[in-house]
Structures are given as C-alpha cells and as structure tokens.
C-alpha positions as protocol buffer text, in pm:
chain_id: "A"
residue {
  index: 1
  type: MET
  ca { x: -3401 y: 837 z: -1692 }
}
residue {
  index: 2
  type: GLN
  ca { x: -3022 y: 831 z: -1649 }
}
residue {
  index: 3
  type: ARG
  ca { x: -2976 y: 808 z: -2025 }
}
residue {
  index: 4
  type: GLN
  ca { x: -3204 y: 1111 z: -2064 }
}
residue {
  index: 5
  type: ARG
  ca { x: -2998 y: 1312 z: -1819 }
}
residue {
  index: 6
  type: GLU
  ca { x: -2682 y: 1227 z: -2010 }
}
residue {
  index: 7
  type: ARG
  ca { x: -2813 y: 1407 z: -2314 }
}
residue {
  index: 8
  type: GLY
  ca { x: -2655 y: 1743 z: -2384 }
}
residue {
  index: 9
  type: PHE
  ca { x: -2820 y: 2077 z: -2454 }
}
residue {
  index: 10
  type: HIS
  ca { x: -2778 y: 2040 z: -2829 }
}
residue {
  index: 11
  type: GLN
  ca { x: -2944 y: 1697 z: -2830 }
}
residue {
  index: 12
  type: TRP
  ca { x: -3238 y: 1826 z: -2631 }
}
residue {
  index: 13
  type: VAL
  ca { x: -3280 y: 2118 z: -2870 }
}
residue {
  index: 14
  type: GLU
  ca { x: -3301 y: 1872 z: -3161 }
}
residue {
  index: 15
  type: ALA
  ca { x: -3553 y: 1660 z: -2969 }
}
residue {
  index: 16
  type: PHE
  ca { x: -3758 y: 1973 z: -2900 }
}
residue {
  index: 17
  type: ALA
  ca { x: -3758 y: 2063 z: -3271 }
}
residue {
  index: 18
  type: HIS
  ca { x: -3883 y: 1714 z: -3356 }
}
residue {
  index: 19
  type: HIS
  ca { x: -4154 y: 1752 z: -3091 }
}
residue {
  index: 20
  type: LEU
  ca { x: -4271 y: 2082 z: -3242 }
}
residue {
  index: 21
  type: LEU
  ca { x: -4282 y: 1949 z: -3597 }
}
residue {
  index: 22
  type: VAL
  ca { x: -4430 y: 1606 z: -3536 }
}
residue {
  index: 23
  type: GLU
  ca { x: -4638 y: 1637 z: -3219 }
}
residue {
  index: 24
  type: ARG
  ca { x: -4736 y: 2005 z: -3221 }
}
residue {
  index: 25
  type: ASN
  ca { x: -4758 y: 2048 z: -3599 }
}
residue {
  index: 26
  type: ALA
  ca { x: -4571 y: 2379 z: -3582 }
}
residue {
  index: 27
  type: SER
  ca { x: -4474 y: 2555 z: -3902 }
}
residue {
  index: 28
  type: PRO
  ca { x: -4119 y: 2498 z: -4034 }
}
residue {
  index: 29
  type: ASN
  ca { x: -4053 y: 2872 z: -4008 }
}
residue {
  index: 30
  type: THR
  ca { x: -4143 y: 2874 z: -3638 }
}
residue {
  index: 31
  type: VAL
  ca { x: -3923 y: 2572 z: -3569 }
}
residue {
  index: 32
  type: ARG
  ca { x: -3635 y: 2726 z: -3762 }
}
residue {
  index: 33
  type: ALA
  ca { x: -3661 y: 3050 z: -3562 }
}
residue {
  index: 34
  type: TYR
  ca { x: -3684 y: 2866 z: -3229 }
}
residue {
  index: 35
  type: LEU
  ca { x: -3381 y: 2654 z: -3314 }
}
residue {
  index: 36
  type: ALA
  ca { x: -3175 y: 2965 z: -3391 }
}
residue {
  index: 37
  type: ASP
  ca { x: -3289 y: 3129 z: -3066 }
}
residue {
  index: 38
  type: LEU
  ca { x: -3206 y: 2825 z: -2853 }
}
residue {
  index: 39
  type: ARG
  ca { x: -2864 y: 2780 z: -3009 }
}
residue {
  index: 40
  type: GLN
  ca { x: -2796 y: 3147 z: -2941 }
}
residue {
  index: 41
  type: PHE
  ca { x: -2900 y: 3091 z: -2580 }
}
residue {
  index: 42
  type: GLY
  ca { x: -2666 y: 2793 z: -2563 }
}
residue {
  index: 43
  type: GLU
  ca { x: -2375 y: 3010 z: -2675 }
}
residue {
  index: 44
  type: PHE
  ca { x: -2474 y: 3271 z: -2417 }
}
residue {
  index: 45
  type: CYS
  ca { x: -2470 y: 3010 z: -2139 }
}
residue {
  index: 46
  type: SER
  ca { x: -2140 y: 2859 z: -2251 }
}
residue {
  index: 47
  type: GLU
  ca { x: -1976 y: 3196 z: -2181 }
}
residue {
  index: 48
  type: ARG
  ca { x: -2125 y: 3220 z: -1831 }
}
residue {
  index: 49
  type: LEU
  ca { x: -2132 y: 2863 z: -1695 }
}
residue {
  index: 50
  type: SER
  ca { x: -1791 y: 2712 z: -1625 }
}
residue {
  index: 51
  type: GLY
  ca { x: -1739 y: 2378 z: -1797 }
}
residue {
  index: 52
  type: TRP
  ca { x: -2073 y: 2413 z: -1980 }
}
residue {
  index: 53
  type: ARG
  ca { x: -2058 y: 2320 z: -2346 }
}
residue {
  index: 54
  type: GLN
  ca { x: -2359 y: 2277 z: -2573 }
}
residue {
  index: 55
  type: GLY
  ca { x: -2268 y: 1926 z: -2684 }
}
residue {
  index: 56
  type: ARG
  ca { x: -2276 y: 1765 z: -2337 }
}
residue {
  index: 57
  type: ALA
  ca { x: -2411 y: 2057 z: -2133 }
}
residue {
  index: 58
  type: ASP
  ca { x: -2630 y: 1983 z: -1831 }
}
residue {
  index: 59
  type: VAL
  ca { x: -2965 y: 2156 z: -1887 }
}
residue {
  index: 60
  type: THR
  ca { x: -3046 y: 2127 z: -1515 }
}
residue {
  index: 61
  type: ARG
  ca { x: -2780 y: 2390 z: -1437 }
}
residue {
  index: 62
  type: ILE
  ca { x: -2971 y: 2665 z: -1616 }
}
residue {
  index: 63
  type: GLU
  ca { x: -3144 y: 2901 z: -1374 }
}
residue {
  index: 64
  type: GLN
  ca { x: -3377 y: 3198 z: -1399 }
}
residue {
  index: 65
  type: ASP
  ca { x: -3087 y: 3446 z: -1379 }
}
residue {
  index: 66
  type: HIS
  ca { x: -2942 y: 3300 z: -1698 }
}
residue {
  index: 67
  type: VAL
  ca { x: -3274 y: 3348 z: -1878 }
}
residue {
  index: 68
  type: ARG
  ca { x: -3305 y: 3705 z: -1748 }
}
residue {
  index: 69
  type: GLY
  ca { x: -2950 y: 3782 z: -1855 }
}
residue {
  index: 70
  type: PHE
  ca { x: -3011 y: 3643 z: -2201 }
}
residue {
  index: 71
  type: LEU
  ca { x: -3331 y: 3845 z: -2236 }
}
residue {
  index: 72
  type: ALA
  ca { x: -3152 y: 4165 z: -2130 }
}
residue {
  index: 73
  type: TRP
  ca { x: -2876 y: 4098 z: -2381 }
}
residue {
  index: 74
  type: SER
  ca { x: -3132 y: 4023 z: -2655 }
}
residue {
  index: 75
  type: MET
  ca { x: -3316 y: 4350 z: -2592 }
}
residue {
  index: 76
  type: SER
  ca { x: -2988 y: 4540 z: -2625 }
}
residue {
  index: 77
  type: GLN
  ca { x: -2914 y: 4374 z: -2961 }
}
residue {
  index: 78
  type: HIS
  ca { x: -3254 y: 4320 z: -3123 }
}
residue {
  index: 79
  type: GLU
  ca { x: -3607 y: 4457 z: -3152 }
}
residue {
  index: 80
  type: LYS
  ca { x: -3842 y: 4388 z: -2861 }
}
residue {
  index: 81
  type: SER
  ca { x: -4045 y: 4157 z: -3081 }
}
residue {
  index: 82
  type: SER
  ca { x: -3736 y: 3941 z: -3147 }
}
residue {
  index: 83
  type: ALA
  ca { x: -3647 y: 3934 z: -2778 }
}
residue {
  index: 84
  type: ALA
  ca { x: -4004 y: 3831 z: -2694 }
}
residue {
  index: 85
  type: ARG
  ca { x: -3986 y: 3547 z: -2946 }
}
residue {
  index: 86
  type: LYS
  ca { x: -3659 y: 3426 z: -2795 }
}
residue {
  index: 87
  type: LEU
  ca { x: -3819 y: 3421 z: -2449 }
}
residue {
  index: 88
  type: SER
  ca { x: -4116 y: 3231 z: -2590 }
}
residue {
  index: 89
  type: ALA
  ca { x: -3877 y: 2973 z: -2735 }
}
residue {
  index: 90
  type: LEU
  ca { x: -3711 y: 2929 z: -2395 }
}
residue {
  index: 91
  type: LYS
  ca { x: -4043 y: 2895 z: -2213 }
}
residue {
  index: 92
  type: ARG
  ca { x: -4163 y: 2627 z: -2450 }
}
residue {
  index: 93
  type: PHE
  ca { x: -3827 y: 2449 z: -2449 }
}
residue {
  index: 94
  type: PHE
  ca { x: -3808 y: 2423 z: -2071 }
}
residue {
  index: 95
  type: ALA
  ca { x: -4174 y: 2324 z: -2049 }
}
residue {
  index: 96
  type: PHE
  ca { x: -4086 y: 2042 z: -2289 }
}
residue {
  index: 97
  type: LEU
  ca { x: -3792 y: 1935 z: -2068 }
}
residue {
  index: 98
  type: GLU
  ca { x: -4014 y: 1947 z: -1760 }
}
residue {
  index: 99
  type: SER
  ca { x: -4280 y: 1732 z: -1929 }
}
residue {
  index: 100
  type: ARG
  ca { x: -4009 y: 1476 z: -2012 }
}
residue {
  index: 101
  type: GLY
  ca { x: -3893 y: 1465 z: -1650 }
}
residue {
  index: 102
  type: VAL
  ca { x: -3550 y: 1598 z: -1742 }
}
residue {
  index: 103
  type: ARG
  ca { x: -3560 y: 1882 z: -1490 }
}
residue {
  index: 104
  type: ALA
  ca { x: -3795 y: 2019 z: -1227 }
}
residue {
  index: 105
  type: GLY
  ca { x: -3935 y: 2365 z: -1288 }
}
residue {
  index: 106
  type: ASN
  ca { x: -3923 y: 2606 z: -1580 }
}
residue {
  index: 107
  type: PRO
  ca { x: -3663 y: 2882 z: -1525 }
}
residue {
  index: 108
  type: ALA
  ca { x: -3825 y: 3097 z: -1793 }
}
residue {
  index: 109
  type: SER
  ca { x: -4186 y: 3076 z: -1676 }
}
residue {
  index: 110
  type: ALA
  ca { x: -4170 y: 3371 z: -1433 }
}
residue {
  index: 111
  type: VAL
  ca { x: -3974 y: 3600 z: -1666 }
}
residue {
  index: 112
  type: LEU
  ca { x: -4200 y: 3873 z: -1801 }
}
residue {
  index: 113
  type: THR
  ca { x: -4232 y: 3918 z: -2176 }
}
residue {
  index: 114
  type: PRO
  ca { x: -4106 y: 4261 z: -2295 }
}
residue {
  index: 115
  type: LYS
  ca { x: -4384 y: 4510 z: -2357 }
}
residue {
  index: 116
  type: GLN
  ca { x: -4419 y: 4558 z: -2730 }
}
residue {
  index: 117
  type: ASP
  ca { x: -4414 y: 4892 z: -2907 }
}
residue {
  index: 118
  type: LYS
  ca { x: -4753 y: 4951 z: -3067 }
}
residue {
  index: 119
  type: ARG
  ca { x: -4649 y: 5010 z: -3425 }
}
residue {
  index: 120
  type: LEU
  ca { x: -4886 y: 4967 z: -3714 }
}
residue {
  index: 121
  type: PRO
  ca { x: -4754 y: 4753 z: -4000 }
}
residue {
  index: 122
  type: ALA
  ca { x: -4710 y: 4923 z: -4335 }
}
residue {
  index: 123
  type: HIS
  ca { x: -5013 y: 4920 z: -4562 }
}
residue {
  index: 124
  type: LEU
  ca { x: -5132 y: 5074 z: -4885 }
}
residue {
  index: 125
  type: THR
  ca { x: -5425 y: 5301 z: -4954 }
}
residue {
  index: 126
  type: VAL
  ca { x: -5687 y: 5170 z: -5195 }
}
residue {
  index: 127
  type: ASP
  ca { x: -5550 y: 5398 z: -5469 }
}
residue {
  index: 128
  type: ASP
  ca { x: -5193 y: 5277 z: -5414 }
}
residue {
  index: 129
  type: MET
  ca { x: -5310 y: 4915 z: -5412 }
}
residue {
  index: 130
  type: PHE
  ca { x: -5478 y: 4969 z: -5748 }
}
residue {
  index: 131
  type: ARG
  ca { x: -5161 y: 5133 z: -5882 }
}
residue {
  index: 132
  type: LEU
  ca { x: -4960 y: 4830 z: -5774 }
}
residue {
  index: 133
  type: LEU
  ca { x: -5201 y: 4587 z: -5941 }
}
residue {
  index: 134
  type: SER
  ca { x: -5208 y: 4801 z: -6255 }
}
residue {
  index: 135
  type: ALA
  ca { x: -4826 y: 4800 z: -6267 }
}
residue {
  index: 136
  type: ALA
  ca { x: -4834 y: 4422 z: -6275 }
}
residue {
  index: 137
  type: ALA
  ca { x: -5105 y: 4416 z: -6544 }
}
residue {
  index: 138
  type: GLU
  ca { x: -4962 y: 4663 z: -6793 }
}
residue {
  index: 139
  type: GLY
  ca { x: -4686 y: 4657 z: -7051 }
}
residue {
  index: 140
  type: ASN
  ca { x: -4576 y: 4292 z: -7039 }
}
residue {
  index: 141
  type: SER
  ca { x: -4741 y: 3985 z: -7191 }
}
residue {
  index: 142
  type: SER
  ca { x: -4478 y: 3728 z: -7089 }
}
residue {
  index: 143
  type: PRO
  ca { x: -4572 y: 3410 z: -6899 }
}
residue {
  index: 144
  type: ALA
  ca { x: -4380 y: 3537 z: -6593 }
}
residue {
  index: 145
  type: ALA
  ca { x: -4582 y: 3859 z: -6603 }
}
residue {
  index: 146
  type: ALA
  ca { x: -4906 y: 3659 z: -6620 }
}
residue {
  index: 147
  type: ARG
  ca { x: -4795 y: 3463 z: -6314 }
}
residue {
  index: 148
  type: ASP
  ca { x: -4705 y: 3780 z: -6126 }
}
residue {
  index: 149
  type: ARG
  ca { x: -5040 y: 3942 z: -6203 }
}
residue {
  index: 150
  type: ALA
  ca { x: -5222 y: 3635 z: -6073 }
}
residue {
  index: 151
  type: MET
  ca { x: -4995 y: 3620 z: -5770 }
}
residue {
  index: 152
  type: LEU
  ca { x: -5064 y: 3980 z: -5664 }
}
residue {
  index: 153
  type: GLU
  ca { x: -5435 y: 3957 z: -5740 }
}
residue {
  index: 154
  type: VAL
  ca { x: -5473 y: 3643 z: -5527 }
}
residue {
  index: 155
  type: LEU
  ca { x: -5259 y: 3784 z: -5247 }
}
residue {
  index: 156
  type: TYR
  ca { x: -5479 y: 4093 z: -5221 }
}
residue {
  index: 157
  type: SER
  ca { x: -5812 y: 3928 z: -5307 }
}
residue {
  index: 158
  type: CYS
  ca { x: -5780 y: 3661 z: -5037 }
}
residue {
  index: 159
  type: GLY
  ca { x: -5561 y: 3836 z: -4777 }
}
residue {
  index: 160
  type: LEU
  ca { x: -5318 y: 3544 z: -4764 }
}
residue {
  index: 161
  type: ARG
  ca { x: -4994 y: 3508 z: -4578 }
}
residue {
  index: 162
  type: VAL
  ca { x: -4709 y: 3473 z: -4824 }
}
residue {
  index: 163
  type: SER
  ca { x: -4650 y: 3115 z: -4702 }
}
residue {
  index: 164
  type: GLU
  ca { x: -5015 y: 3037 z: -4776 }
}
residue {
  index: 165
  type: LEU
  ca { x: -4984 y: 3191 z: -5121 }
}
residue {
  index: 166
  type: VAL
  ca { x: -4685 y: 2980 z: -5228 }
}
residue {
  index: 167
  type: GLY
  ca { x: -4844 y: 2672 z: -5069 }
}
residue {
  index: 168
  type: LEU
  ca { x: -5158 y: 2706 z: -5281 }
}
residue {
  index: 169
  type: ASP
  ca { x: -5248 y: 2410 z: -5506 }
}
residue {
  index: 170
  type: TRP
  ca { x: -5477 y: 2414 z: -5809 }
}
residue {
  index: 171
  type: ALA
  ca { x: -5704 y: 2169 z: -5627 }
}
residue {
  index: 172
  type: ASP
  ca { x: -5758 y: 2438 z: -5361 }
}
residue {
  index: 173
  type: VAL
  ca { x: -5917 y: 2681 z: -5608 }
}
residue {
  index: 174
  type: ASP
  ca { x: -6290 y: 2635 z: -5675 }
}
residue {
  index: 175
  type: GLU
  ca { x: -6374 y: 2861 z: -5969 }
}
residue {
  index: 176
  type: ARG
  ca { x: -6744 y: 2770 z: -5969 }
}
residue {
  index: 177
  type: LEU
  ca { x: -6800 y: 2862 z: -5604 }
}
residue {
  index: 178
  type: GLU
  ca { x: -6537 y: 3138 z: -5617 }
}
residue {
  index: 179
  type: MET
  ca { x: -6370 y: 2999 z: -5306 }
}
residue {
  index: 180
  type: VAL
  ca { x: -6016 y: 2900 z: -5209 }
}
residue {
  index: 181
  type: ARG
  ca { x: -5909 y: 2644 z: -4949 }
}
residue {
  index: 182
  type: VAL
  ca { x: -5613 y: 2785 z: -4757 }
}
residue {
  index: 183
  type: LYS
  ca { x: -5363 y: 2585 z: -4553 }
}
residue {
  index: 184
  type: GLY
  ca { x: -5279 y: 2814 z: -4263 }
}
residue {
  index: 185
  type: LYS
  ca { x: -5053 y: 2806 z: -3961 }
}
residue {
  index: 186
  type: GLY
  ca { x: -5030 y: 2481 z: -3769 }
}
residue {
  index: 187
  type: GLY
  ca { x: -5196 y: 2288 z: -4051 }
}
residue {
  index: 188
  type: LYS
  ca { x: -5530 y: 2464 z: -3995 }
}
residue {
  index: 189
  type: GLN
  ca { x: -5745 y: 2506 z: -4305 }
}
residue {
  index: 190
  type: ARG
  ca { x: -5999 y: 2774 z: -4388 }
}
residue {
  index: 191
  type: ILE
  ca { x: -6218 y: 2864 z: -4683 }
}
residue {
  index: 192
  type: VAL
  ca { x: -6199 y: 3220 z: -4817 }
}
residue {
  index: 193
  type: PRO
  ca { x: -6374 y: 3392 z: -5109 }
}
residue {
  index: 194
  type: ILE
  ca { x: -6175 y: 3493 z: -5415 }
}
residue {
  index: 195
  type: GLY
  ca { x: -6268 y: 3780 z: -5644 }
}
residue {
  index: 196
  type: ARG
  ca { x: -6342 y: 3750 z: -6016 }
}
residue {
  index: 197
  type: LYS
  ca { x: -6042 y: 3966 z: -6110 }
}
residue {
  index: 198
  type: ALA
  ca { x: -5815 y: 3719 z: -5930 }
}
residue {
  index: 199
  type: LEU
  ca { x: -5988 y: 3420 z: -6095 }
}
residue {
  index: 200
  type: GLU
  ca { x: -5950 y: 3579 z: -6439 }
}
residue {
  index: 201
  type: ALA
  ca { x: -5579 y: 3642 z: -6372 }
}
residue {
  index: 202
  type: LEU
  ca { x: -5536 y: 3281 z: -6255 }
}
residue {
  index: 203
  type: ALA
  ca { x: -5704 y: 3146 z: -6569 }
}
residue {
  index: 204
  type: ALA
  ca { x: -5481 y: 3358 z: -6795 }
}
residue {
  index: 205
  type: TYR
  ca { x: -5171 y: 3248 z: -6605 }
}
residue {
  index: 206
  type: ARG
  ca { x: -5267 y: 2880 z: -6618 }
}
residue {
  index: 207
  type: GLU
  ca { x: -5275 y: 2890 z: -6996 }
}
residue {
  index: 208
  type: SER
  ca { x: -4913 y: 3010 z: -7002 }
}
residue {
  index: 209
  type: VAL
  ca { x: -4766 y: 2766 z: -6746 }
}
residue {
  index: 210
  type: ALA
  ca { x: -4614 y: 2541 z: -7014 }
}
residue {
  index: 211
  type: GLU
  ca { x: -4442 y: 2840 z: -7173 }
}
residue {
  index: 212
  type: LEU
  ca { x: -4322 y: 2963 z: -6831 }
}
residue {
  index: 213
  type: CYS
  ca { x: -4160 y: 2625 z: -6759 }
}
residue {
  index: 214
  type: PRO
  ca { x: -3994 y: 2517 z: -7089 }
}
residue {
  index: 215
  type: ARG
  ca { x: -3821 y: 2221 z: -6923 }
}
residue {
  index: 216
  type: GLY
  ca { x: -4146 y: 2087 z: -6784 }
}
residue {
  index: 217
  type: VAL
  ca { x: -4353 y: 2127 z: -6469 }
}
residue {
  index: 218
  type: ARG
  ca { x: -4196 y: 1935 z: -6182 }
}
residue {
  index: 219
  type: ASP
  ca { x: -4468 y: 2022 z: -5930 }
}
residue {
  index: 220
  type: PRO
  ca { x: -4800 y: 2007 z: -6122 }
}
residue {
  index: 221
  type: ALA
  ca { x: -5010 y: 2050 z: -5806 }
}
residue {
  index: 222
  type: ALA
  ca { x: -4859 y: 2391 z: -5723 }
}
residue {
  index: 223
  type: VAL
  ca { x: -5024 y: 2707 z: -5850 }
}
residue {
  index: 224
  type: PHE
  ca { x: -4731 y: 2947 z: -5853 }
}
residue {
  index: 225
  type: LEU
  ca { x: -4419 y: 2813 z: -6022 }
}
residue {
  index: 226
  type: ASN
  ca { x: -4074 y: 2939 z: -6112 }
}
residue {
  index: 227
  type: ARG
  ca { x: -3907 y: 2881 z: -6450 }
}
residue {
  index: 228
  type: ARG
  ca { x: -3765 y: 2550 z: -6326 }
}
residue {
  index: 229
  type: GLY
  ca { x: -4119 y: 2417 z: -6280 }
}
residue {
  index: 230
  type: THR
  ca { x: -4102 y: 2407 z: -5900 }
}
residue {
  index: 231
  type: ARG
  ca { x: -4304 y: 2592 z: -5640 }
}
residue {
  index: 232
  type: LEU
  ca { x: -4227 y: 2963 z: -5600 }
}
residue {
  index: 233
  type: THR
  ca { x: -4058 y: 3054 z: -5268 }
}
residue {
  index: 234
  type: THR
  ca { x: -4158 y: 3324 z: -5020 }
}
residue {
  index: 235
  type: ARG
  ca { x: -3834 y: 3510 z: -5091 }
}
residue {
  index: 236
  type: SER
  ca { x: -3909 y: 3512 z: -5462 }
}
residue {
  index: 237
  type: VAL
  ca { x: -4253 y: 3661 z: -5397 }
}
residue {
  index: 238
  type: ALA
  ca { x: -4098 y: 3938 z: -5185 }
}
residue {
  index: 239
  type: ARG
  ca { x: -3838 y: 4010 z: -5454 }
}
residue {
  index: 240
  type: LEU
  ca { x: -4098 y: 4024 z: -5730 }
}
residue {
  index: 241
  type: LEU
  ca { x: -4319 y: 4251 z: -5520 }
}
residue {
  index: 242
  type: ASP
  ca { x: -4027 y: 4492 z: -5472 }
}
residue {
  index: 243
  type: GLY
  ca { x: -3999 y: 4525 z: -5849 }
}
residue {
  index: 244
  type: TYR
  ca { x: -4366 y: 4608 z: -5896 }
}
residue {
  index: 245
  type: VAL
  ca { x: -4361 y: 4857 z: -5608 }
}
residue {
  index: 246
  type: CYS
  ca { x: -4084 y: 5045 z: -5793 }
}
residue {
  index: 247
  type: ARG
  ca { x: -4266 y: 5016 z: -6125 }
}
residue {
  index: 248
  type: ALA
  ca { x: -4583 y: 5159 z: -5967 }
}
residue {
  index: 249
  type: GLY
  ca { x: -4385 y: 5454 z: -5830 }
}
residue {
  index: 250
  type: LEU
  ca { x: -4489 y: 5391 z: -5471 }
}
residue {
  index: 251
  type: ALA
  ca { x: -4290 y: 5586 z: -5216 }
}
residue {
  index: 252
  type: THR
  ca { x: -4284 y: 5313 z: -4951 }
}
residue {
  index: 253
  type: LYS
  ca { x: -4122 y: 4972 z: -4977 }
}
residue {
  index: 254
  type: ILE
  ca { x: -4373 y: 4710 z: -4866 }
}
residue {
  index: 255
  type: SER
  ca { x: -4366 y: 4340 z: -4791 }
}
residue {
  index: 256
  type: PRO
  ca { x: -4616 y: 4072 z: -4897 }
}
residue {
  index: 257
  type: HIS
  ca { x: -4752 y: 4092 z: -4542 }
}
residue {
  index: 258
  type: ALA
  ca { x: -4834 y: 4459 z: -4598 }
}
residue {
  index: 259
  type: VAL
  ca { x: -5065 y: 4351 z: -4882 }
}
residue {
  index: 260
  type: ARG
  ca { x: -5244 y: 4122 z: -4635 }
}
residue {
  index: 261
  type: HIS
  ca { x: -5266 y: 4411 z: -4390 }
}
residue {
  index: 262
  type: SER
  ca { x: -5405 y: 4635 z: -4665 }
}
residue {
  index: 263
  type: PHE
  ca { x: -5669 y: 4370 z: -4740 }
}
residue {
  index: 264
  type: ALA
  ca { x: -5790 y: 4373 z: -4378 }
}
residue {
  index: 265
  type: THR
  ca { x: -5777 y: 4752 z: -4350 }
}
residue {
  index: 266
  type: HIS
  ca { x: -5975 y: 4811 z: -4670 }
}
residue {
  index: 267
  type: LEU
  ca { x: -6243 y: 4564 z: -4564 }
}
residue {
  index: 268
  type: LEU
  ca { x: -6278 y: 4725 z: -4224 }
}
residue {
  index: 269
  type: ASN
  ca { x: -6291 y: 5077 z: -4367 }
}
residue {
  index: 270
  type: ALA
  ca { x: -6566 y: 4964 z: -4602 }
}
residue {
  index: 271
  type: GLY
  ca { x: -6775 y: 4845 z: -4308 }
}
residue {
  index: 272
  type: ALA
  ca { x: -6683 y: 4475 z: -4275 }
}
residue {
  index: 273
  type: ASP
  ca { x: -6738 y: 4315 z: -3937 }
}
residue {
  index: 274
  type: LEU
  ca { x: -6422 y: 4252 z: -3734 }
}
residue {
  index: 275
  type: ARG
  ca { x: -6527 y: 3892 z: -3663 }
}
residue {
  index: 276
  type: ALA
  ca { x: -6567 y: 3826 z: -4035 }
}
residue {
  index: 277
  type: ILE
  ca { x: -6220 y: 3968 z: -4100 }
}
residue {
  index: 278
  type: GLN
  ca { x: -6085 y: 3743 z: -3825 }
}
residue {
  index: 279
  type: GLU
  ca { x: -6225 y: 3439 z: -4010 }
}
residue {
  index: 280
  type: LEU
  ca { x: -6087 y: 3556 z: -4343 }
}
residue {
  index: 281
  type: LEU
  ca { x: -5739 y: 3611 z: -4201 }
}
residue {
  index: 282
  type: GLY
  ca { x: -5743 y: 3281 z: -4011 }
}
residue {
  index: 283
  type: HIS
  ca { x: -5667 y: 3431 z: -3670 }
}
residue {
  index: 284
  type: ALA
  ca { x: -5741 y: 3221 z: -3364 }
}
residue {
  index: 285
  type: SER
  ca { x: -5782 y: 3532 z: -3146 }
}
residue {
  index: 286
  type: LEU
  ca { x: -5973 y: 3850 z: -3219 }
}
residue {
  index: 287
  type: SER
  ca { x: -5699 y: 4051 z: -3047 }
}
residue {
  index: 288
  type: THR
  ca { x: -5460 y: 3939 z: -3321 }
}
residue {
  index: 289
  type: THR
  ca { x: -5698 y: 4073 z: -3586 }
}
residue {
  index: 290
  type: GLN
  ca { x: -5717 y: 4407 z: -3407 }
}
residue {
  index: 291
  type: ARG
  ca { x: -5343 y: 4449 z: -3453 }
}
residue {
  index: 292
  type: TYR
  ca { x: -5389 y: 4420 z: -3827 }
}
residue {
  index: 293
  type: THR
  ca { x: -5673 y: 4666 z: -3854 }
}
residue {
  index: 294
  type: HIS
  ca { x: -5684 y: 5038 z: -3798 }
}
residue {
  index: 295
  type: LEU
  ca { x: -5902 y: 5329 z: -3899 }
}
residue {
  index: 296
  type: ASP
  ca { x: -5802 y: 5680 z: -3995 }
}
residue {
  index: 297
  type: LEU
  ca { x: -5951 y: 5975 z: -3811 }
}
residue {
  index: 298
  type: ASP
  ca { x: -6174 y: 6079 z: -4101 }
}
residue {
  index: 299
  type: HIS
  ca { x: -6332 y: 5734 z: -4113 }
}
residue {
  index: 300
  type: LEU
  ca { x: -6389 y: 5732 z: -3737 }
}
residue {
  index: 301
  type: THR
  ca { x: -6553 y: 6074 z: -3762 }
}
residue {
  index: 302
  type: ARG
  ca { x: -6783 y: 5959 z: -4042 }
}
residue {
  index: 303
  type: VAL
  ca { x: -6886 y: 5648 z: -3845 }
}
residue {
  index: 304
  type: TYR
  ca { x: -6949 y: 5858 z: -3535 }
}
residue {
  index: 305
  type: ASP
  ca { x: -7157 y: 6117 z: -3724 }
}
residue {
  index: 306
  type: ARG
  ca { x: -7361 y: 5844 z: -3892 }
}
residue {
  index: 307
  type: THR
  ca { x: -7429 y: 5628 z: -3588 }
}
residue {
  index: 308
  type: HIS
  ca { x: -7419 y: 5824 z: -3262 }
}
residue {
  index: 309
  type: PRO
  ca { x: -7763 y: 5950 z: -3150 }
}
residue {
  index: 310
  type: ARG
  ca { x: -7622 y: 6282 z: -3027 }
}
residue {
  index: 311
  type: ALA
  ca { x: -7367 y: 6339 z: -3301 }
}
residue {
  index: 312
  type: GLN
  ca { x: -7579 y: 6589 z: -3498 }
}
C-alpha cells in the first residue's frame, strides 16, 4: 500500500490507461483521448497546488474544487462535448484509484456533466448521397479509384464507423449471405447486411489490389489498403472523402461519420424500425440511436396523415 501511495500522478495515469486497454477493452482512440485529458488536468493542478508536480504528485490532494475549476476552464476553452468527455475521464480515473485503495472517495463523482447542445450531425439527402457515390464511380479506372468506390459504397451500405471500415478484413465479408461481420467499439461484434452494389464494388476492387500495391501486400487480411500495402487509416478515409465531396459539387463538407448518419436517416425516413437501426449501428442504447436519426417536417406530416385515425 505504501508503495502504491508513492506513485505519482503520471504513473497512475499510465496504470489507468493500461487498465482501460487490457481489463476494460476500451478502444485505442478512447484511451488516447482520456490520456490527453488527464495530462491536461495534471497541468491545471500543477498551477494551483503548491509543490504539486505530475511526476511525484500526490493524487490524494485533489479535491472536488479542483475538478470543478478544471471543468469551468474547459468549458471556456472547448465545446461542451469536449468538456463533458474530460469530466468523464476524471470520473473514471478517480473511480479506478478508489478501487485500488489509493484514495477514499471520488472528487469528480458529484460534479454535474455539462448539458449538451442538441445539434444534429451533418448528413446528406438521398440525392446528394447518390451524387457522391457517382462522383467516385465516374471518370477514373485506376486501382485507387476502384478502392475508393468500394470504400464509399461499403461505408454507406453498412452504416459503419470509419474505424470499423478500416478495420474490415476480407474474412469478415460473406458474399453468399450478403453479410458483413463488424468489429465495433469495445471489441463487440455485430452482423450487418451489405448491398449488392457494395459487393460488386468490392469484387472489382479486389481484382486490382495487386496493381494498387506494386511493392506487395503487407497486410493481406485487410480489405482497404494504401499503396504501401498496409491498412488504410481513418485520416486517409476522411481526406479521400473530402476530395469526392468537392468532385460531386456538394455545398457542405462532410465527415465519414456523416455518411453513417445519412445511412440511419435514410433508413428511418423509408420506414425502418428504430430498434432495427439500433442493431445495424451497433448502439448499446436506443437513446444513442435517436441522436443519429431525425425526420423532416414533410415526412412527419405524411406519417401523421397516413396513420392517425383523425388526421383526415
């Protein structure tokens, strides 16, 4: 116990990161964000606690006022969503310390999470989505273009997160059953349908993989590769998408996540059940799915006129 107490803030942050990755099976992106938030909190405390340095800092000296002060500072510098994530990181970090017997009580547990602004993520209409897919399909027969067409078709056909897209392996694609096995957040897997257009684009791309990677394929399991033969990154997908958005002449810059949001919106507008969309997106909570889905007023009016007994 004494040796535990001698650990500094920085050491406990590293131990917490290991706990998230190994014991909680958290995604690397989540761990990376939490680490950045906690280190930022450590710098904040070092300016306000005399003799407190991250290397050998005593984590038992941190009180609720320090957490509240950090949250107030975060809200003045960042979006509410970022401030909320930072508070979440602190709550989980101090819960971890408490479970290890390092300190009694969680100074972040009673601090209220900032109320989020209800903003709808960007999405495309069906017509704009088709324009984007057409922009990727026309005017270029190179292996990279074949990959990009398949990439966008799969992203929209399956409603994947960009991390799920780049993590896709050929073994995950079942052409006969027209299904894809997706590795989601926290290592959770789900099975989602894939459309024939996406399967056709994948087949055409697969035939050109050798030409795309002239120096050889270094990661043969991966579906989407770069010219070096290694797995495509999430940043590369976002960059490629930007290019096709410009080529399609779309007025709004969108992210890969907006394609996922468009997928959910188009299904819902076409009459899909919200629970089914929840399964397709891989959401643990239905409330999370509701944030991704919205209906325009015309659609709501049509549903009301068609279904309400006293509408006519």
